mmCIF file of C-alpha atoms and ligand atoms in Angstrom:
data_model
loop_
_atom_site.group_PDB
_atom_site.id
_atom_site.type_symbol
_atom_site.label_atom_id
_atom_site.label_comp_id
_atom_site.label_asym_id
_atom_site.label_seq_id
_atom_site.Cartn_x
_atom_site.Cartn_y
_atom_site.Cartn_z
ATOM 1 C CA UNK A 14 81.606 64.881 101.786
ATOM 2 C CA UNK A 15 85.068 63.979 100.488
ATOM 3 C CA UNK A 16 88.190 63.469 102.565
ATOM 4 C CA UNK A 17 90.589 66.393 102.247
ATOM 5 C CA UNK A 18 94.246 66.826 103.320
ATOM 6 C CA UNK A 19 94.250 70.447 104.472
ATOM 7 C CA UNK A 20 90.656 71.269 105.388
ATOM 8 C CA UNK A 21 87.856 69.633 107.364
ATOM 9 C CA UNK A 22 84.261 69.864 106.205
ATOM 10 C CA UNK A 23 81.056 69.314 108.103
ATOM 11 C CA UNK A 24 77.347 69.957 107.705
ATOM 12 C CA UNK A 25 75.693 71.702 110.662
ATOM 13 C CA UNK A 26 71.972 71.867 109.940
ATOM 14 C CA UNK A 27 71.660 73.974 106.797
ATOM 15 C CA UNK A 28 75.207 75.317 107.118
ATOM 16 C CA UNK A 29 78.339 73.983 105.415
ATOM 17 C CA UNK A 30 81.402 74.450 107.631
ATOM 18 C CA UNK A 31 84.957 74.484 106.218
ATOM 19 C CA UNK A 32 87.830 74.476 108.751
ATOM 20 C CA UNK A 33 91.412 75.106 107.615
ATOM 21 C CA UNK A 34 93.640 72.384 109.006
ATOM 22 C CA UNK A 35 97.311 73.370 108.714
ATOM 23 C CA UNK A 36 97.847 74.385 112.354
ATOM 24 C CA UNK A 37 101.669 74.024 112.259
ATOM 25 C CA UNK A 38 101.985 76.845 109.735
ATOM 26 C CA UNK A 39 99.164 79.011 111.117
ATOM 27 C CA UNK A 40 96.951 77.783 108.270
ATOM 28 C CA UNK A 41 99.194 79.316 105.594
ATOM 29 C CA UNK A 42 97.325 79.044 102.295
ATOM 30 C CA UNK A 43 99.088 76.657 99.924
ATOM 31 C CA UNK A 44 97.881 75.438 96.512
ATOM 32 C CA UNK A 45 96.431 72.221 97.976
ATOM 33 C CA UNK A 46 94.408 74.104 100.582
ATOM 34 C CA UNK A 47 93.095 76.615 98.050
ATOM 35 C CA UNK A 48 92.126 73.868 95.613
ATOM 36 C CA UNK A 49 90.371 71.906 98.370
ATOM 37 C CA UNK A 50 88.608 75.048 99.596
ATOM 38 C CA UNK A 51 87.284 75.753 96.090
ATOM 39 C CA UNK A 52 86.088 72.172 95.779
ATOM 40 C CA UNK A 53 84.323 72.140 99.164
ATOM 41 C CA UNK A 54 82.596 75.503 98.648
ATOM 42 C CA UNK A 55 81.415 74.548 95.154
ATOM 43 C CA UNK A 56 80.070 71.283 96.576
ATOM 44 C CA UNK A 57 78.148 73.052 99.379
ATOM 45 C CA UNK A 58 76.871 75.640 96.894
ATOM 46 C CA UNK A 59 75.382 72.836 94.799
ATOM 47 C CA UNK A 60 73.608 71.089 97.708
ATOM 48 C CA UNK A 61 69.962 72.182 98.094
ATOM 49 C CA UNK A 62 69.974 71.364 101.819
ATOM 50 C CA UNK A 63 72.722 73.958 102.428
ATOM 51 C CA UNK A 64 71.770 77.638 102.666
ATOM 52 C CA UNK A 65 74.997 79.295 103.827
ATOM 53 C CA UNK A 66 78.641 78.482 104.556
ATOM 54 C CA UNK A 67 81.165 79.307 107.261
ATOM 55 C CA UNK A 68 84.944 79.306 106.707
ATOM 56 C CA UNK A 69 87.129 79.192 109.800
ATOM 57 C CA UNK A 70 90.623 78.377 111.086
ATOM 58 C CA UNK A 71 91.539 77.726 114.704
ATOM 59 C CA UNK A 72 91.758 79.961 117.779
ATOM 60 C CA UNK A 73 95.372 81.019 116.992
ATOM 61 C CA UNK A 74 95.008 81.651 113.284
ATOM 62 C CA UNK A 75 92.352 82.071 110.643
ATOM 63 C CA UNK A 76 95.245 82.097 108.131
ATOM 64 C CA UNK A 77 98.672 83.805 108.250
ATOM 65 C CA UNK A 78 98.629 84.514 104.515
ATOM 66 C CA UNK A 79 99.835 82.639 101.490
ATOM 67 C CA UNK A 80 102.438 79.960 102.194
ATOM 68 C CA UNK A 81 105.728 81.790 101.706
ATOM 69 C CA UNK A 82 107.624 78.531 101.056
ATOM 70 C CA UNK A 83 105.595 78.130 97.842
ATOM 71 C CA UNK A 84 106.402 81.643 96.581
ATOM 72 C CA UNK A 85 110.001 82.375 97.546
ATOM 73 C CA UNK A 86 111.569 81.177 94.264
ATOM 74 C CA UNK A 87 108.594 81.751 91.983
ATOM 75 C CA UNK A 88 108.748 83.652 88.697
ATOM 76 C CA UNK A 89 105.991 86.090 87.651
ATOM 77 C CA UNK A 90 104.704 83.416 85.246
ATOM 78 C CA UNK A 91 104.541 80.804 88.010
ATOM 79 C CA UNK A 92 102.648 83.251 90.217
ATOM 80 C CA UNK A 93 100.185 83.841 87.371
ATOM 81 C CA UNK A 94 99.459 80.083 87.319
ATOM 82 C CA UNK A 95 98.825 79.933 91.100
ATOM 83 C CA UNK A 96 95.333 78.886 92.240
ATOM 84 C CA UNK A 97 95.133 81.975 94.435
ATOM 85 C CA UNK A 98 93.047 84.145 92.140
ATOM 86 C CA UNK A 99 90.728 81.340 90.906
ATOM 87 C CA UNK A 100 89.979 80.556 94.570
ATOM 88 C CA UNK A 101 89.126 84.153 95.339
ATOM 89 C CA UNK A 102 87.058 84.540 92.177
ATOM 90 C CA UNK A 103 85.195 81.392 93.114
ATOM 91 C CA UNK A 104 84.236 82.771 96.528
ATOM 92 C CA UNK A 105 82.929 85.885 94.782
ATOM 93 C CA UNK A 106 80.890 83.655 92.483
ATOM 94 C CA UNK A 107 79.512 81.304 95.142
ATOM 95 C CA UNK A 108 75.770 82.001 95.140
ATOM 96 C CA UNK A 109 75.066 81.356 98.825
ATOM 97 C CA UNK A 110 76.396 83.610 101.592
ATOM 98 C CA UNK A 111 79.833 82.754 103.016
ATOM 99 C CA UNK A 112 80.796 83.910 106.520
ATOM 100 C CA UNK A 113 84.421 84.089 107.716
ATOM 101 C CA UNK A 114 84.761 83.180 111.424
ATOM 102 C CA UNK A 115 88.123 84.671 112.374
ATOM 103 C CA UNK A 116 90.303 84.195 115.437
ATOM 104 C CA UNK A 117 93.999 84.961 115.881
ATOM 105 C CA UNK A 118 96.128 85.871 112.866
ATOM 106 C CA UNK A 119 94.270 86.959 109.750
ATOM 107 C CA UNK A 120 97.096 88.236 107.587
ATOM 108 C CA UNK A 121 97.986 88.876 103.957
ATOM 109 C CA UNK A 122 96.099 86.512 101.673
ATOM 110 C CA UNK A 123 94.233 85.209 104.745
ATOM 111 C CA UNK A 124 92.809 88.674 105.321
ATOM 112 C CA UNK A 125 92.057 89.054 101.610
ATOM 113 C CA UNK A 126 90.232 85.730 101.746
ATOM 114 C CA UNK A 127 88.166 86.914 104.742
ATOM 115 C CA UNK A 128 87.362 90.174 102.928
ATOM 116 C CA UNK A 129 86.102 88.258 99.909
ATOM 117 C CA UNK A 130 83.516 86.544 102.158
ATOM 118 C CA UNK A 131 80.120 88.181 102.735
ATOM 119 C CA UNK A 132 80.238 88.672 106.496
ATOM 120 C CA UNK A 133 83.055 88.462 109.065
ATOM 121 C CA UNK A 134 82.648 87.391 112.692
ATOM 122 C CA UNK A 135 85.752 87.707 114.879
ATOM 123 C CA UNK A 136 86.983 86.597 118.266
ATOM 124 C CA UNK A 137 88.478 89.192 120.621
ATOM 125 C CA UNK A 138 91.958 87.847 119.789
ATOM 126 C CA UNK A 139 91.705 88.411 116.032
ATOM 127 C CA UNK A 140 94.521 90.423 114.412
ATOM 128 C CA UNK A 141 94.105 91.773 110.881
ATOM 129 C CA UNK A 142 96.988 92.906 108.701
ATOM 130 C CA UNK A 143 98.651 93.099 105.294
ATOM 131 C CA UNK A 144 102.348 92.350 105.912
ATOM 132 C CA UNK A 145 103.315 91.861 102.248
ATOM 133 C CA UNK A 146 105.484 95.008 102.304
ATOM 134 C CA UNK A 147 107.780 93.234 104.798
ATOM 135 C CA UNK A 148 108.338 90.552 102.122
ATOM 136 C CA UNK A 149 109.132 93.043 99.364
ATOM 137 C CA UNK A 150 105.786 92.789 97.596
ATOM 138 C CA UNK A 151 102.284 94.260 97.779
ATOM 139 C CA UNK A 152 98.918 92.538 98.347
ATOM 140 C CA UNK A 153 97.905 90.647 95.213
ATOM 141 C CA UNK A 154 94.467 89.278 96.033
ATOM 142 C CA UNK A 155 92.334 92.331 96.570
ATOM 143 C CA UNK A 156 93.506 94.292 99.630
ATOM 144 C CA UNK A 157 94.616 97.466 97.859
ATOM 145 C CA UNK A 158 91.046 97.709 96.529
ATOM 146 C CA UNK A 159 88.689 95.929 98.974
ATOM 147 C CA UNK A 160 90.426 97.130 102.130
ATOM 148 C CA UNK A 161 90.560 100.707 100.834
ATOM 149 C CA UNK A 162 86.855 100.648 99.883
ATOM 150 C CA UNK A 163 86.006 99.451 103.371
ATOM 151 C CA UNK A 164 88.312 101.321 105.775
ATOM 152 C CA UNK A 165 89.212 104.335 103.625
ATOM 153 C CA UNK A 166 92.510 105.464 102.142
ATOM 154 C CA UNK A 167 94.507 106.577 105.155
ATOM 155 C CA UNK A 168 93.996 103.448 107.267
ATOM 156 C CA UNK A 169 94.541 101.202 104.226
ATOM 157 C CA UNK A 170 97.746 103.080 103.405
ATOM 158 C CA UNK A 171 99.112 102.581 106.921
ATOM 159 C CA UNK A 172 98.246 98.879 106.919
ATOM 160 C CA UNK A 173 99.687 98.244 103.452
ATOM 161 C CA UNK A 174 102.688 100.616 103.533
ATOM 162 C CA UNK A 175 103.800 100.002 107.101
ATOM 163 C CA UNK A 176 102.306 96.678 108.222
ATOM 164 C CA UNK A 177 100.003 98.269 110.780
ATOM 165 C CA UNK A 178 97.976 95.451 112.296
ATOM 166 C CA UNK A 179 94.562 96.119 113.756
ATOM 167 C CA UNK A 180 92.736 94.445 116.614
ATOM 168 C CA UNK A 181 89.242 92.999 116.469
ATOM 169 C CA UNK A 182 87.744 96.052 118.197
ATOM 170 C CA UNK A 183 89.526 98.413 115.790
ATOM 171 C CA UNK A 184 88.353 96.306 112.851
ATOM 172 C CA UNK A 185 84.801 96.627 114.170
ATOM 173 C CA UNK A 186 85.132 100.402 114.394
ATOM 174 C CA UNK A 187 86.487 100.488 110.795
ATOM 175 C CA UNK A 188 83.469 98.505 109.470
ATOM 176 C CA UNK A 189 85.798 95.687 108.461
ATOM 177 C CA UNK A 190 83.886 93.055 110.437
ATOM 178 C CA UNK A 191 80.325 92.508 111.641
ATOM 179 C CA UNK A 192 80.728 91.422 115.284
ATOM 180 C CA UNK A 193 83.343 90.583 117.942
ATOM 181 C CA UNK A 194 82.710 87.824 120.490
ATOM 182 C CA UNK A 195 84.722 86.115 123.249
ATOM 183 C CA UNK A 196 86.952 83.384 121.889
ATOM 184 C CA UNK A 197 84.742 80.593 123.235
ATOM 185 C CA UNK A 198 81.690 81.969 121.369
ATOM 186 C CA UNK A 199 82.791 83.349 117.997
ATOM 187 C CA UNK A 200 82.367 80.154 115.985
ATOM 188 C CA UNK A 201 78.980 79.315 117.510
ATOM 189 C CA UNK A 202 77.823 82.869 116.812
ATOM 190 C CA UNK A 203 79.009 82.632 113.188
ATOM 191 C CA UNK A 204 77.192 79.310 112.756
ATOM 192 C CA UNK A 205 74.020 80.748 114.328
ATOM 193 C CA UNK A 206 74.102 83.734 111.985
ATOM 194 C CA UNK A 207 74.685 81.410 109.013
ATOM 195 C CA UNK A 208 71.768 79.212 110.102
ATOM 196 C CA UNK A 209 69.477 82.261 110.428
ATOM 197 C CA UNK A 210 70.359 83.349 106.893
ATOM 198 C CA UNK A 211 69.990 79.766 105.630
ATOM 199 C CA UNK A 212 66.421 79.746 107.024
ATOM 200 C CA UNK A 213 65.441 82.732 104.860
ATOM 201 C CA UNK A 214 63.958 82.666 101.338
ATOM 202 C CA UNK A 215 66.801 81.080 99.304
ATOM 203 C CA UNK A 216 66.261 82.879 95.976
ATOM 204 C CA UNK A 217 65.965 86.266 97.667
ATOM 205 C CA UNK A 218 69.126 85.584 99.717
ATOM 206 C CA UNK A 219 71.122 84.765 96.569
ATOM 207 C CA UNK A 220 69.724 87.810 94.745
ATOM 208 C CA UNK A 221 70.543 90.081 97.692
ATOM 209 C CA UNK A 222 74.120 88.776 97.921
ATOM 210 C CA UNK A 223 74.685 89.348 94.222
ATOM 211 C CA UNK A 224 73.264 92.869 94.299
ATOM 212 C CA UNK A 225 75.296 93.985 97.334
ATOM 213 C CA UNK A 226 78.477 92.594 95.758
ATOM 214 C CA UNK A 227 77.732 94.472 92.551
ATOM 215 C CA UNK A 228 77.663 97.753 94.468
ATOM 216 C CA UNK A 229 81.477 97.528 94.649
ATOM 217 C CA UNK A 230 81.866 96.522 91.045
ATOM 218 C CA UNK A 231 79.557 98.515 88.780
ATOM 219 C CA UNK A 232 78.613 102.153 88.367
ATOM 220 C CA UNK A 233 75.734 103.360 90.584
ATOM 221 C CA UNK A 234 73.263 103.864 87.711
ATOM 222 C CA UNK A 235 73.881 100.348 86.357
ATOM 223 C CA UNK A 236 73.715 98.883 89.865
ATOM 224 C CA UNK A 237 70.379 100.574 90.623
ATOM 225 C CA UNK A 238 68.929 99.340 87.327
ATOM 226 C CA UNK A 239 70.068 95.788 88.023
ATOM 227 C CA UNK A 240 68.703 95.930 91.576
ATOM 228 C CA UNK A 241 65.272 97.035 90.300
ATOM 229 C CA UNK A 242 65.153 94.257 87.686
ATOM 230 C CA UNK A 243 66.156 91.663 90.265
ATOM 231 C CA UNK A 244 63.479 92.990 92.635
ATOM 232 C CA UNK A 245 60.794 92.728 89.900
ATOM 233 C CA UNK A 246 61.924 89.211 88.963
ATOM 234 C CA UNK A 247 61.489 87.987 92.534
ATOM 235 C CA UNK A 248 57.730 88.591 92.075
ATOM 236 C CA UNK A 249 57.729 85.530 89.806
ATOM 237 C CA UNK A 250 58.733 83.277 92.733
ATOM 238 C CA UNK A 251 56.481 81.253 95.026
ATOM 239 C CA UNK A 252 58.568 82.468 97.950
ATOM 240 C CA UNK A 253 57.565 86.096 97.362
ATOM 241 C CA UNK A 254 53.859 85.134 97.394
ATOM 242 C CA UNK A 255 54.385 82.953 100.469
ATOM 243 C CA UNK A 256 56.452 85.565 102.339
ATOM 244 C CA UNK A 257 53.942 88.348 101.837
ATOM 245 C CA UNK A 258 50.894 86.123 102.521
ATOM 246 C CA UNK A 259 52.539 84.809 105.703
ATOM 247 C CA UNK A 260 53.091 88.372 106.913
ATOM 248 C CA UNK A 261 49.424 89.272 106.299
ATOM 249 C CA UNK A 262 48.220 86.010 107.899
ATOM 250 C CA UNK A 263 50.551 86.580 110.889
ATOM 251 C CA UNK A 264 52.360 83.253 110.509
ATOM 252 C CA UNK A 265 55.905 82.044 109.799
ATOM 253 C CA UNK A 266 56.579 81.552 106.062
ATOM 254 C CA UNK A 267 57.572 78.172 104.634
ATOM 255 C CA UNK A 268 60.185 78.695 101.930
ATOM 256 C CA UNK A 269 60.305 76.479 98.858
ATOM 257 C CA UNK A 270 63.331 77.985 97.125
ATOM 258 C CA UNK A 271 61.271 78.409 93.981
HETATM 259 N N1 DAK B 313 103.894 80.898 105.151
HETATM 260 C C1 DAK B 313 104.629 79.832 105.523
HETATM 261 N N2 DAK B 313 104.858 79.489 106.817
HETATM 262 C C2 DAK B 313 104.323 80.277 107.758
HETATM 263 C C3 DAK B 313 103.548 81.416 107.441
HETATM 264 C C4 DAK B 313 103.338 81.727 106.055
HETATM 265 N N3 DAK B 313 102.596 82.776 105.646
HETATM 266 N N4 DAK B 313 103.172 82.000 108.592
HETATM 267 C C5 DAK B 313 103.676 81.250 109.584
HETATM 268 N N5 DAK B 313 104.368 80.207 109.092
HETATM 269 C C6 DAK B 313 105.082 79.154 109.819
HETATM 270 C C7 DAK B 313 106.445 79.644 110.326
HETATM 271 O O1 DAK B 313 107.417 79.569 109.320
HETATM 272 C C8 DAK B 313 106.694 78.655 111.458
HETATM 273 O O2 DAK B 313 107.118 77.442 110.899
HETATM 274 P P1 DAK B 313 108.233 76.525 111.658
HETATM 275 O O3 DAK B 313 109.407 77.398 111.837
HETATM 276 O O4 DAK B 313 107.559 76.139 112.963
HETATM 277 O O5 DAK B 313 108.434 75.375 110.731
HETATM 278 C C9 DAK B 313 105.303 78.440 112.020
HETATM 279 O O6 DAK B 313 104.390 78.831 111.006
HETATM 280 C C10 DAK B 313 105.067 79.284 113.246
HETATM 281 O O7 DAK B 313 105.380 80.644 112.916
HETATM 282 P P2 DAK B 313 106.328 81.551 113.818
HETATM 283 O O8 DAK B 313 107.398 80.733 114.475
HETATM 284 O O9 DAK B 313 106.764 82.693 112.965
HETATM 285 O O10 DAK B 313 105.295 82.018 114.946
HETATM 286 P P3 DAK B 313 105.178 83.423 115.684
HETATM 287 O O11 DAK B 313 104.103 83.226 116.717
HETATM 288 O O12 DAK B 313 106.501 83.939 116.106
HETATM 289 O O13 DAK B 313 104.619 84.447 114.567
HETATM 290 C C11 DAK B 313 103.213 85.148 112.691
HETATM 291 C C12 DAK B 313 103.364 84.232 113.943
HETATM 292 C C13 DAK B 313 101.907 84.750 111.981
HETATM 293 C C14 DAK B 313 103.137 86.610 113.141
HETATM 294 C C15 DAK B 313 104.458 84.949 111.787
HETATM 295 O O14 DAK B 313 104.603 83.559 111.506
HETATM 296 C C16 DAK B 313 104.348 85.663 110.468
HETATM 297 O O15 DAK B 313 104.653 86.856 110.409
HETATM 298 N N6 DAK B 313 103.997 84.943 109.401
HETATM 299 C C17 DAK B 313 104.033 85.447 108.041
HETATM 300 C C18 DAK B 313 102.871 86.391 107.804
HETATM 301 C C19 DAK B 313 102.922 86.963 106.403
HETATM 302 O O16 DAK B 313 103.886 87.627 105.997
HETATM 303 N N7 DAK B 313 101.830 86.741 105.621
HETATM 304 C C20 DAK B 313 101.728 87.277 104.284
HETATM 305 C C21 DAK B 313 102.220 86.237 103.296
HETATM 306 S S1 DAK B 313 102.204 86.908 101.625
HETATM 307 C C22 DAK B 313 98.579 85.861 95.003
HETATM 308 C C23 DAK B 313 97.902 86.859 95.658
HETATM 309 C C24 DAK B 313 98.130 87.043 96.998
HETATM 310 C C25 DAK B 313 99.040 86.280 97.687
HETATM 311 C C26 DAK B 313 99.688 85.268 97.023
HETATM 312 C C27 DAK B 313 99.466 85.067 95.685
HETATM 313 N N8 DAK B 313 98.389 85.690 93.573
HETATM 314 C C28 DAK B 313 97.607 86.657 92.860
HETATM 315 C C29 DAK B 313 98.930 84.582 92.897
HETATM 316 C C30 DAK B 313 99.241 86.494 99.110
HETATM 317 C C31 DAK B 313 100.441 86.690 99.638
HETATM 318 C C32 DAK B 313 100.624 86.639 101.093
HETATM 319 O O17 DAK B 313 99.732 86.384 101.854
#
C-alpha cells in the first residue's frame, strides 16, 4: 500500500483497515484526509484478496467532524468544490462492505461518514452527534436524511436542532449501530466481523450490500424487482452451485468469487 499523510492502512487477513491519523484535531476531516480515504478504499475494493474494509479512528475520536479551519472563510462555491461529497459518494459506491469501528467523538461529518458505512461497531465511550447548528449551519453530508431514516423524526430533530449527543448504548437502542463493546475490544470485534463477512461468497456479499442500500434510495416496487433479478442472476455463479451443494453434502463451501 502507499504511504499516506493523514491515514494509516493495513491488511489484516482478508480485511483492509484504514485508521484516521490526525489525533491532535480529533481526526477532523480535511481535504487531504478525505482524498486519501477515497484512494485507500478504492484500492482495497480493487484487490481480490480483500473481502471487506474497516474504517476507524482512535479511542478518543472516530472523527470530530469536518475540519472547521478549512471551512470558516469558505464561499458557497468553494464548499461545492470540497471533496466531502465525492468521498461520501465513493463509500456508497464501494462494492465490498465497509464497517465503521467507532470510539469517542463521532460528530458532524464524522457521524455522517460512519452512517454511510454498512455496519457500525462502537466502544462504550462512543458519542454520536450533529453539532452543525452550533456553527450556524446544518448537516451537509447526509444526516438530515440518513439519521432521520434510521432513528426517526423526533430524535433526529433533537440531535440536529439542539445538538443532543447520544451515547453508545442509546445509539444501539435507536438502531444506529450494530454492537457496543468495551473499549479494549471494539476494534478486534469489528475486524472479526469484517473477516467473517470477507469469508462469505464474494459476489453474493456485493449483491446483498447493493440491494440493502437501494432500499433507502428507490421505491419499494422497483427495489423488490431489482432484488428478484439480482437473486436470479446469482444462479449463474459457481458460488451458488458450490454453496448449495456444500449444504447438501454437509461440508464447508469453498468460494471462488465467480
Ligand atoms: N475541526 C477543527 N479542529 C478541531 C475540530 C474540528 N471539527 N474538532 C476538534 N478540533 C481541534 C480543536 O480546535 C483543538 O485544537 P487545538 O486548540 O489543540 O489546536 C483540538 O482539536 C482539541 O479540541 P478541544 O480543545 O476542543 O477538545 P475538547 O476535549 O474540549 O472538546 C470536542 C472536544 C470534539 C467536543 C470539541 O473539539 C468540538 O466540539 N469540536 C468540534 C465538533 C464539531 O462542531 N463538528 C462539526 C464540524 S462541521 C460538506 C458536508 C458536510 C460537512 C462539511 C462539508 N460538504 C457537502 C462540502 C461537515 C461539517 C461538519 O462536520
